mmCIF file of C-alpha atoms in Angstrom:
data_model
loop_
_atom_site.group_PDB
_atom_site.id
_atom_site.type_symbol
_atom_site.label_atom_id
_atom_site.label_comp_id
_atom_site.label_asym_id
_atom_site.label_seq_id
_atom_site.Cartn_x
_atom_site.Cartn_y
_atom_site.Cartn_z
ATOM 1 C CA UNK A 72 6.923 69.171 286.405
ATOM 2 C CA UNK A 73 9.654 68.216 288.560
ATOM 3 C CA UNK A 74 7.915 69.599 291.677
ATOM 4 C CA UNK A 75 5.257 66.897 291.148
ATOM 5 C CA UNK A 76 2.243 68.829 289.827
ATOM 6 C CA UNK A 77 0.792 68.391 286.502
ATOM 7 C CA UNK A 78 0.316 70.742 283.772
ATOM 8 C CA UNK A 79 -1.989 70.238 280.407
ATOM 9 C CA UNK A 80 -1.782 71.991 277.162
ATOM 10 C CA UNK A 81 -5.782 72.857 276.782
ATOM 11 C CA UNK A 82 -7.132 74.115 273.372
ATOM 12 C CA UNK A 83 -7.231 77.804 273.818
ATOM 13 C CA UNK A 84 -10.991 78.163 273.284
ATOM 14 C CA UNK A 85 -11.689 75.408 275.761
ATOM 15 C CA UNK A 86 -9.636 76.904 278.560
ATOM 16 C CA UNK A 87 -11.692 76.811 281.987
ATOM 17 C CA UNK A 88 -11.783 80.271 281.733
ATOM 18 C CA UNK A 89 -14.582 80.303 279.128
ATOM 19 C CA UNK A 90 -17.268 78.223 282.223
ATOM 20 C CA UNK A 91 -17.482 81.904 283.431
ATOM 21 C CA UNK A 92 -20.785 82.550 282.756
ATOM 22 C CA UNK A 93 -19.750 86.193 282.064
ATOM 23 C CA UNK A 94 -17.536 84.630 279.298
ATOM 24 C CA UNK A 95 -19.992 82.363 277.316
ATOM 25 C CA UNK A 96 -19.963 84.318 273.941
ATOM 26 C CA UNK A 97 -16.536 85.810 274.792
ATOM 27 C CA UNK A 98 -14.469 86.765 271.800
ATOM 28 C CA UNK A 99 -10.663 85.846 272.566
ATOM 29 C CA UNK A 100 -8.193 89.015 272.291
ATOM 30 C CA UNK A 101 -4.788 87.414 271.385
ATOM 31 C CA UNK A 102 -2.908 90.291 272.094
ATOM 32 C CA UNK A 103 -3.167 94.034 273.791
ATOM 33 C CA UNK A 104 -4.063 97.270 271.864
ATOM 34 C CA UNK A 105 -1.159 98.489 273.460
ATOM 35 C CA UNK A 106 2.555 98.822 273.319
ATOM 36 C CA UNK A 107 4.140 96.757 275.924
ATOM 37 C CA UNK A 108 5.444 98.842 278.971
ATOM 38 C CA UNK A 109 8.719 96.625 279.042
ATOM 39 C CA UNK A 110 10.831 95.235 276.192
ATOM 40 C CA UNK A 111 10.733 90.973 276.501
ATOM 41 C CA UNK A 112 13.929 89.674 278.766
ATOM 42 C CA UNK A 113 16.314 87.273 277.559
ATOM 43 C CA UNK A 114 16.495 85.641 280.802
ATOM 44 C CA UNK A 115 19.632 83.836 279.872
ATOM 45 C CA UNK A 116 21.621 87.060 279.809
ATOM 46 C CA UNK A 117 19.611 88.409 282.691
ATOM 47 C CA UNK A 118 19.860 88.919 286.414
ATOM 48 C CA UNK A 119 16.154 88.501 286.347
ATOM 49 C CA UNK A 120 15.696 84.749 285.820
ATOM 50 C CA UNK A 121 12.063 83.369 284.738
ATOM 51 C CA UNK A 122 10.324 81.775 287.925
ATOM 52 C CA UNK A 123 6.504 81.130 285.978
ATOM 53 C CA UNK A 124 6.835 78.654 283.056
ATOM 54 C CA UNK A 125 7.173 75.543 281.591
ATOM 55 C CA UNK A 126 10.935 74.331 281.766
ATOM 56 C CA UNK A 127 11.827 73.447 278.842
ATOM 57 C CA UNK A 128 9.162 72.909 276.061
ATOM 58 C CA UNK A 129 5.887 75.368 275.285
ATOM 59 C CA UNK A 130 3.051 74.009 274.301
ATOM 60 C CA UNK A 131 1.933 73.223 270.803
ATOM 61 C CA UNK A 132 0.378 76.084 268.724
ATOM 62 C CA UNK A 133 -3.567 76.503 269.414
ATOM 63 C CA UNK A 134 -3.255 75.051 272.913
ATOM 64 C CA UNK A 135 -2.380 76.935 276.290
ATOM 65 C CA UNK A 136 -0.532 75.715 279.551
ATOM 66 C CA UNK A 137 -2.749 75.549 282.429
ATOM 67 C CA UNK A 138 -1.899 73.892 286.198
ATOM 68 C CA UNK A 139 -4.269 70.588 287.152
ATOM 69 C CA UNK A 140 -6.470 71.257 289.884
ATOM 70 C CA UNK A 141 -6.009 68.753 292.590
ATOM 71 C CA UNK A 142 -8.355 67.543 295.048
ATOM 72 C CA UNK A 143 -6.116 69.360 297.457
ATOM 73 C CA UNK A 144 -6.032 72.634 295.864
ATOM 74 C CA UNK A 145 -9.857 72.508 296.484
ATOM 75 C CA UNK A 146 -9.724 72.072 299.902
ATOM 76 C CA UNK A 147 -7.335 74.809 300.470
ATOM 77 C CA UNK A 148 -9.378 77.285 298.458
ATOM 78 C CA UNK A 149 -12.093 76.209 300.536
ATOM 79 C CA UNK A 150 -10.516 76.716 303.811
ATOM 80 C CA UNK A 151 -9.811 80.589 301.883
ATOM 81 C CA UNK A 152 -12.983 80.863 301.490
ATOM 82 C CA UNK A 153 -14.421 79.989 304.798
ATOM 83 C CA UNK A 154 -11.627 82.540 306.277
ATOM 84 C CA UNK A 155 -11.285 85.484 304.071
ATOM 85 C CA UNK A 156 -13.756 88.410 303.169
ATOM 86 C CA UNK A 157 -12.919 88.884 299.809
ATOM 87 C CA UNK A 158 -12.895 85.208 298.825
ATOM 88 C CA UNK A 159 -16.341 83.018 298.606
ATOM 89 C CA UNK A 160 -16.780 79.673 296.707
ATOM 90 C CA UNK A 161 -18.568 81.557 293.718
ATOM 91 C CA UNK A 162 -17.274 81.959 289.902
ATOM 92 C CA UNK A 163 -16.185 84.788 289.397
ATOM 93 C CA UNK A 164 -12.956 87.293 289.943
ATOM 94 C CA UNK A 165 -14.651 90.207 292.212
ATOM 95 C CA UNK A 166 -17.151 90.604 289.738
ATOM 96 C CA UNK A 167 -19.583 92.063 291.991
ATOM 97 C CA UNK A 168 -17.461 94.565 293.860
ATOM 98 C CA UNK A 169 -16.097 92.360 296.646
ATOM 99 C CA UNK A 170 -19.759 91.685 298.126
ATOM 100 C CA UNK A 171 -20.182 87.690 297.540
ATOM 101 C CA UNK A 172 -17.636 86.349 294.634
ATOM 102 C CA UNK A 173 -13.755 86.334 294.153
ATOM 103 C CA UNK A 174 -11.295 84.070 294.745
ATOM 104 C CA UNK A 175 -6.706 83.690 295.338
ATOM 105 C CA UNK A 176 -5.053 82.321 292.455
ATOM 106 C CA UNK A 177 -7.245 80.907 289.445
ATOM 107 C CA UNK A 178 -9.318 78.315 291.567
ATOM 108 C CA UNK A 179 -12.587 80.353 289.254
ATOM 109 C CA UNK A 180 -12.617 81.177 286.294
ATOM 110 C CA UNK A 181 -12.210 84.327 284.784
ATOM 111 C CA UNK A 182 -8.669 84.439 283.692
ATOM 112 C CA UNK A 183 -8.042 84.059 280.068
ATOM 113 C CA UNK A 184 -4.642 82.564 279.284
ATOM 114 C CA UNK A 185 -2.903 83.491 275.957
ATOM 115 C CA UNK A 186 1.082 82.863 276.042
ATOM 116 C CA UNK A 187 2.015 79.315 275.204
ATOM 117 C CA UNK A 188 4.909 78.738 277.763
ATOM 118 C CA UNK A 189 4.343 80.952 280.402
ATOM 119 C CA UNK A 190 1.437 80.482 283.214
ATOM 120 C CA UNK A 191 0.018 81.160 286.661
ATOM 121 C CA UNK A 192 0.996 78.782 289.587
ATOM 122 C CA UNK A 193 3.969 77.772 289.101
ATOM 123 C CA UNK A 194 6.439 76.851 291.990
ATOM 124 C CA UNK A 195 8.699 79.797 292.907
ATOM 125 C CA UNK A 196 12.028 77.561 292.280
ATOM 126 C CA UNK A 197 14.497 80.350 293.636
ATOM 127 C CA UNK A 198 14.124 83.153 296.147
ATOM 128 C CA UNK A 199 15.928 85.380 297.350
ATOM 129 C CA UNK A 200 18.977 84.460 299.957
ATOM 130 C CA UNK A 201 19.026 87.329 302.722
ATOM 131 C CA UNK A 202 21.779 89.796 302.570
ATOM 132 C CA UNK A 203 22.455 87.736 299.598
ATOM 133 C CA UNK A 204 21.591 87.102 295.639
ATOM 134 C CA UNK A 205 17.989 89.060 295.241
ATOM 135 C CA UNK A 206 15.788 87.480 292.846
ATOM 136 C CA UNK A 207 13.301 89.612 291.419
ATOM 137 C CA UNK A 208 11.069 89.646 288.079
ATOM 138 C CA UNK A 209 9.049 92.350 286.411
ATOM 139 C CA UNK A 210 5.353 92.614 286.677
ATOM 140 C CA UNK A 211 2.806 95.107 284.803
ATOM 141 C CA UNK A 212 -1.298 95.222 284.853
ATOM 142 C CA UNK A 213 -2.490 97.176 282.463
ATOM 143 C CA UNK A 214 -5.997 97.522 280.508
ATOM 144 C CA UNK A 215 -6.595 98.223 277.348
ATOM 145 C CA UNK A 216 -9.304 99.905 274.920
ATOM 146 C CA UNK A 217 -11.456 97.034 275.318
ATOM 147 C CA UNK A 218 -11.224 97.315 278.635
ATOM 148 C CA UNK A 219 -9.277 93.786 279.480
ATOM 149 C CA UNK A 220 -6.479 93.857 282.277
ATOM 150 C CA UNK A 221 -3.833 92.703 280.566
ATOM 151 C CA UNK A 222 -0.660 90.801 283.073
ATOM 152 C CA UNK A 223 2.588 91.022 281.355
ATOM 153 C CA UNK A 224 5.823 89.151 282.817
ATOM 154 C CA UNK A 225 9.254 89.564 281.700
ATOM 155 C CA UNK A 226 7.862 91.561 278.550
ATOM 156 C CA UNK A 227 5.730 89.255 277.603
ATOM 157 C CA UNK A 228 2.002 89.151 277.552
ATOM 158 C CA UNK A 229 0.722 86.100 279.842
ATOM 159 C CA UNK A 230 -3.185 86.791 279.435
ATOM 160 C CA UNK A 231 -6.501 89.404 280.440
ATOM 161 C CA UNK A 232 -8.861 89.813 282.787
ATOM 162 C CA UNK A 233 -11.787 90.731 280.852
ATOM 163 C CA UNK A 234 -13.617 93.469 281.691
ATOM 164 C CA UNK A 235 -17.144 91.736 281.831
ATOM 165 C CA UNK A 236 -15.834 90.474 285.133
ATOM 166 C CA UNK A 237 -15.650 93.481 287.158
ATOM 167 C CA UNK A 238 -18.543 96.319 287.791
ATOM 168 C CA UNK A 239 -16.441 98.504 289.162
ATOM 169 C CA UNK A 240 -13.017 98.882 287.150
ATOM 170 C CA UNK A 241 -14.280 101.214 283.845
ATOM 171 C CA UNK A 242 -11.850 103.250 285.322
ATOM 172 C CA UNK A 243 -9.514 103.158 288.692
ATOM 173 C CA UNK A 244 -8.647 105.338 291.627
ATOM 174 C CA UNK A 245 -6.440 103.195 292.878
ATOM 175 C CA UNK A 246 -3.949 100.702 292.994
ATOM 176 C CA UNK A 247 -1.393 98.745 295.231
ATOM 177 C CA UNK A 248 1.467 97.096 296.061
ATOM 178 C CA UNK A 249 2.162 94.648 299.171
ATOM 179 C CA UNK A 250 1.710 91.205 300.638
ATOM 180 C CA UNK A 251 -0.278 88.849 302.313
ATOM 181 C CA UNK A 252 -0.929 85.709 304.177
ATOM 182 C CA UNK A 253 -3.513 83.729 305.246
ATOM 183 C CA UNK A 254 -3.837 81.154 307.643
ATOM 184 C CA UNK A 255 -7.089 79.854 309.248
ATOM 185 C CA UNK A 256 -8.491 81.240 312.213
ATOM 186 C CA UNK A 257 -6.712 80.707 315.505
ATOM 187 C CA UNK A 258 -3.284 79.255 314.031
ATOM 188 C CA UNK A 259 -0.229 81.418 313.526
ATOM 189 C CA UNK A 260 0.470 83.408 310.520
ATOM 190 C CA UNK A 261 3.379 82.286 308.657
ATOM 191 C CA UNK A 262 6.459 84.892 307.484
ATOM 192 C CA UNK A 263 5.763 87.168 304.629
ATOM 193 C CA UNK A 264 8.578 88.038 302.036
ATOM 194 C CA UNK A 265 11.646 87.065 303.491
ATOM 195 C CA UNK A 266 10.355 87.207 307.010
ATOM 196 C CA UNK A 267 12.386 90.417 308.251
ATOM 197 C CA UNK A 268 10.803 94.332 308.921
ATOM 198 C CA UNK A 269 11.496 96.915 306.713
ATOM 199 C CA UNK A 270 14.942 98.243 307.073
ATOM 200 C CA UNK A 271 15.649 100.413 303.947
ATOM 201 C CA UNK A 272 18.641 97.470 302.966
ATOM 202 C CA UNK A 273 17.065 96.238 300.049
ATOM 203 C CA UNK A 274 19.050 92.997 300.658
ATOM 204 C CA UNK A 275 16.971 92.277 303.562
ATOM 205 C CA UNK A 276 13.195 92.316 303.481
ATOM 206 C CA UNK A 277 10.821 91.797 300.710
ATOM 207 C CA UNK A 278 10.414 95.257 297.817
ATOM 208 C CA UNK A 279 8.885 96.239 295.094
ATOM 209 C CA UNK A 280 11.212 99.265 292.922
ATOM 210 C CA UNK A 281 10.378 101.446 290.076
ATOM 211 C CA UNK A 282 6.683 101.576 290.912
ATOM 212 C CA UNK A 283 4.506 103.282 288.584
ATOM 213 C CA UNK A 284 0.902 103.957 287.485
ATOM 214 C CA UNK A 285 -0.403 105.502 284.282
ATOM 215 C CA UNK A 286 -3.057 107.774 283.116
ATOM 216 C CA UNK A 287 -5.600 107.222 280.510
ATOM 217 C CA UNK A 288 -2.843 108.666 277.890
ATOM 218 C CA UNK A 289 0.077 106.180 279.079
ATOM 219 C CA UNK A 290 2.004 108.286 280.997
ATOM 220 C CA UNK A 291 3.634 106.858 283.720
ATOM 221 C CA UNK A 292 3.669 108.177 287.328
ATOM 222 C CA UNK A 293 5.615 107.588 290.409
ATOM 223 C CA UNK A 294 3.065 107.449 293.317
ATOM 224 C CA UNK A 295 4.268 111.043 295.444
ATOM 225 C CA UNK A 296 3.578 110.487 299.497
ATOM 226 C CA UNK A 297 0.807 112.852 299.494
ATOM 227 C CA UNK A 298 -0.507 109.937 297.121
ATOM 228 C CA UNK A 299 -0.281 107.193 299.494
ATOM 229 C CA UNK A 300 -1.228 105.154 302.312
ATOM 230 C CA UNK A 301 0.291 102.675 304.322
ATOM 231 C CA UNK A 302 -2.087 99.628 305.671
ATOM 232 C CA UNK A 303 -0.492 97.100 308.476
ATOM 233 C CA UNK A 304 -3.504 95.244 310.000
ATOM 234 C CA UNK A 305 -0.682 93.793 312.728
ATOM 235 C CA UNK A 306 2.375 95.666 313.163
ATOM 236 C CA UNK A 307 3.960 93.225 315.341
ATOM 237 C CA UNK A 308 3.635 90.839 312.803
ATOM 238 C CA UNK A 309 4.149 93.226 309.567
ATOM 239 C CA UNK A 310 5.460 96.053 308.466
ATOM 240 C CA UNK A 311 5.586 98.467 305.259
ATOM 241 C CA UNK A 312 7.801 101.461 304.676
ATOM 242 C CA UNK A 313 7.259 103.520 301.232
ATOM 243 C CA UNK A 314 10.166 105.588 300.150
ATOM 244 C CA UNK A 315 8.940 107.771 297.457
ATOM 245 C CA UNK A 316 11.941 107.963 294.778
ATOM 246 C CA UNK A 317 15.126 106.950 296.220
ATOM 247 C CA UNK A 318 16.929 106.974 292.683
ATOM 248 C CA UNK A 319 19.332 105.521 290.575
ATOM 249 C CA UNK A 320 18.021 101.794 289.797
ATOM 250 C CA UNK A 321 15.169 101.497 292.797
ATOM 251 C CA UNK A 322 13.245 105.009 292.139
ATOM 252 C CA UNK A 323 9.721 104.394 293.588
ATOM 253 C CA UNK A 324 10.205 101.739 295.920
ATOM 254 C CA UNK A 325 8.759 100.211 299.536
ATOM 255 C CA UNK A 326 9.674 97.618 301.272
ATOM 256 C CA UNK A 327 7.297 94.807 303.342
ATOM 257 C CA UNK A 328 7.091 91.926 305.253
ATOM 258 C CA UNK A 329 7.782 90.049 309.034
ATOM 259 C CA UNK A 330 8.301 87.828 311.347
ATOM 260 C CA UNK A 331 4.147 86.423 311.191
ATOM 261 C CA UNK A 332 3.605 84.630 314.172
ATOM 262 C CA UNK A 333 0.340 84.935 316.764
ATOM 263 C CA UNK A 334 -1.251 87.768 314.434
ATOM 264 C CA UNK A 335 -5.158 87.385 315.107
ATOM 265 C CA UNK A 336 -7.518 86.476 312.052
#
């Protein structure tokens, strides 16, 4: 890519995903038992541009895009690792509840990649100019009968989470929407989002609009404030605001992010 990292078109049955050992007679699911929750973008005609993919090309049919792992990638998982409670150098994606495995991005296995063009770690090319142009995409997680937690982007399907990886997701009580940064101990936290508080300008700090949830018949829900909590393990360094359904395009929306700085661990 043109931001120096590589990316290989892997035969979709030999994708690292499969070295789970969860995932060793794992049956591939090409697509979701469900409807999609948002109709595909044409980001060409669209104010929401793609920021995950390949540029031009796709990869040829059979085979699935998937981001080298560098010997520095390693490292910096590792230094994750060392630093963070709910990521240890194990496989696995929080298969065990949080207590010993997990990890950030898709440094283990467990993520099963199915779209051709599209794919996780890709460079963020554009971002958002403060008070200016907002770029924003749409994002969905949802499982299906079989269980899998499918991530859709754009409209269209990316890949699953299957659901041998988690003991504790047959069915959920919650869910959430925020940021986060991480730094090792004893250094200073850099920004998150755009680096500003909350303000309710939605041209200023980082958001999320039109949140939703569903039940186990698809019906989607805006999360009320009786519903919700607000975590900020630093408020001098972060902030969160949620403000229910503000209407017209936003509805559910909350905004996040700061300055970072001296925050602790």
């Amino acid at each position: 890519t043109k931001f120096g990292y590589i990316v290989d078109c892997i035969d979709i049955y030999k994708q690292p995903a499969f070295d789970h050992p969860l995932l060793k007679n794992h049956k591939l699911q090409r697509k979701p038992s469900f409807r999609n929750l948002f109709e595909k973008t044409n980001v060409m005609n669209s104010s929401t541009k793609s920021i995950f993919g390949l540029e031009k090309d796709e990869c040829p049919r059979g085979t699935v895009p998937i981001r080298r792992t560098t010997k520095d990638n390693l490292i910096q998982s590792k230094l994750l690792s060392n630093n963070h409670i709910l990521v240890q150098d194990l496989p696995g994606v929080h298969s065990d509840n949080y207590k010993k495995t997990g990890c950030f991005n898709l440094y283990c296995s467990g993520f099963v990649q199915t779209n051709s063009n599209k794919y996780f770690g890709a460079r963020l090319e554009k971002t958002s100019i403060y008070n200016g142009l907002m770029m924003e995409t749409t994002i969905s997680i949802t499982k299906d009968l079989k269980g899998n937690w499918w991530i859709n982007y754009l409209g269209e399907n990316i890949g699953y989470f299957p659901s041998k990886l988690f003991s504790n997701m047959t069915s959920v009580d919650q869910v959430g929407w925020g940021g986060r940064t991480s730094t090792p101990p004893h250094t200073p936290s850099p920004q998150m989002g755009s680096g500003y508080f909350p303000d309710e300008n939605f041209r200023h700090a980082c958001y999320f609009r039109n949140i939703s949830f569903q039940n186990d018949s698809r019906t989607d829900y805006g999360p009320r404030y009786y519903h919700t909590n607000t975590l900020k393990d630093n408020p001098n360094c972060f902030g969160v605001d949620y403000y229910e359904n503000i209407g017209k395009q936003f509805g559910y929306s909350l905004q996040f992010g700061g300055l970072g700085g001296n925050c602790g661990n």
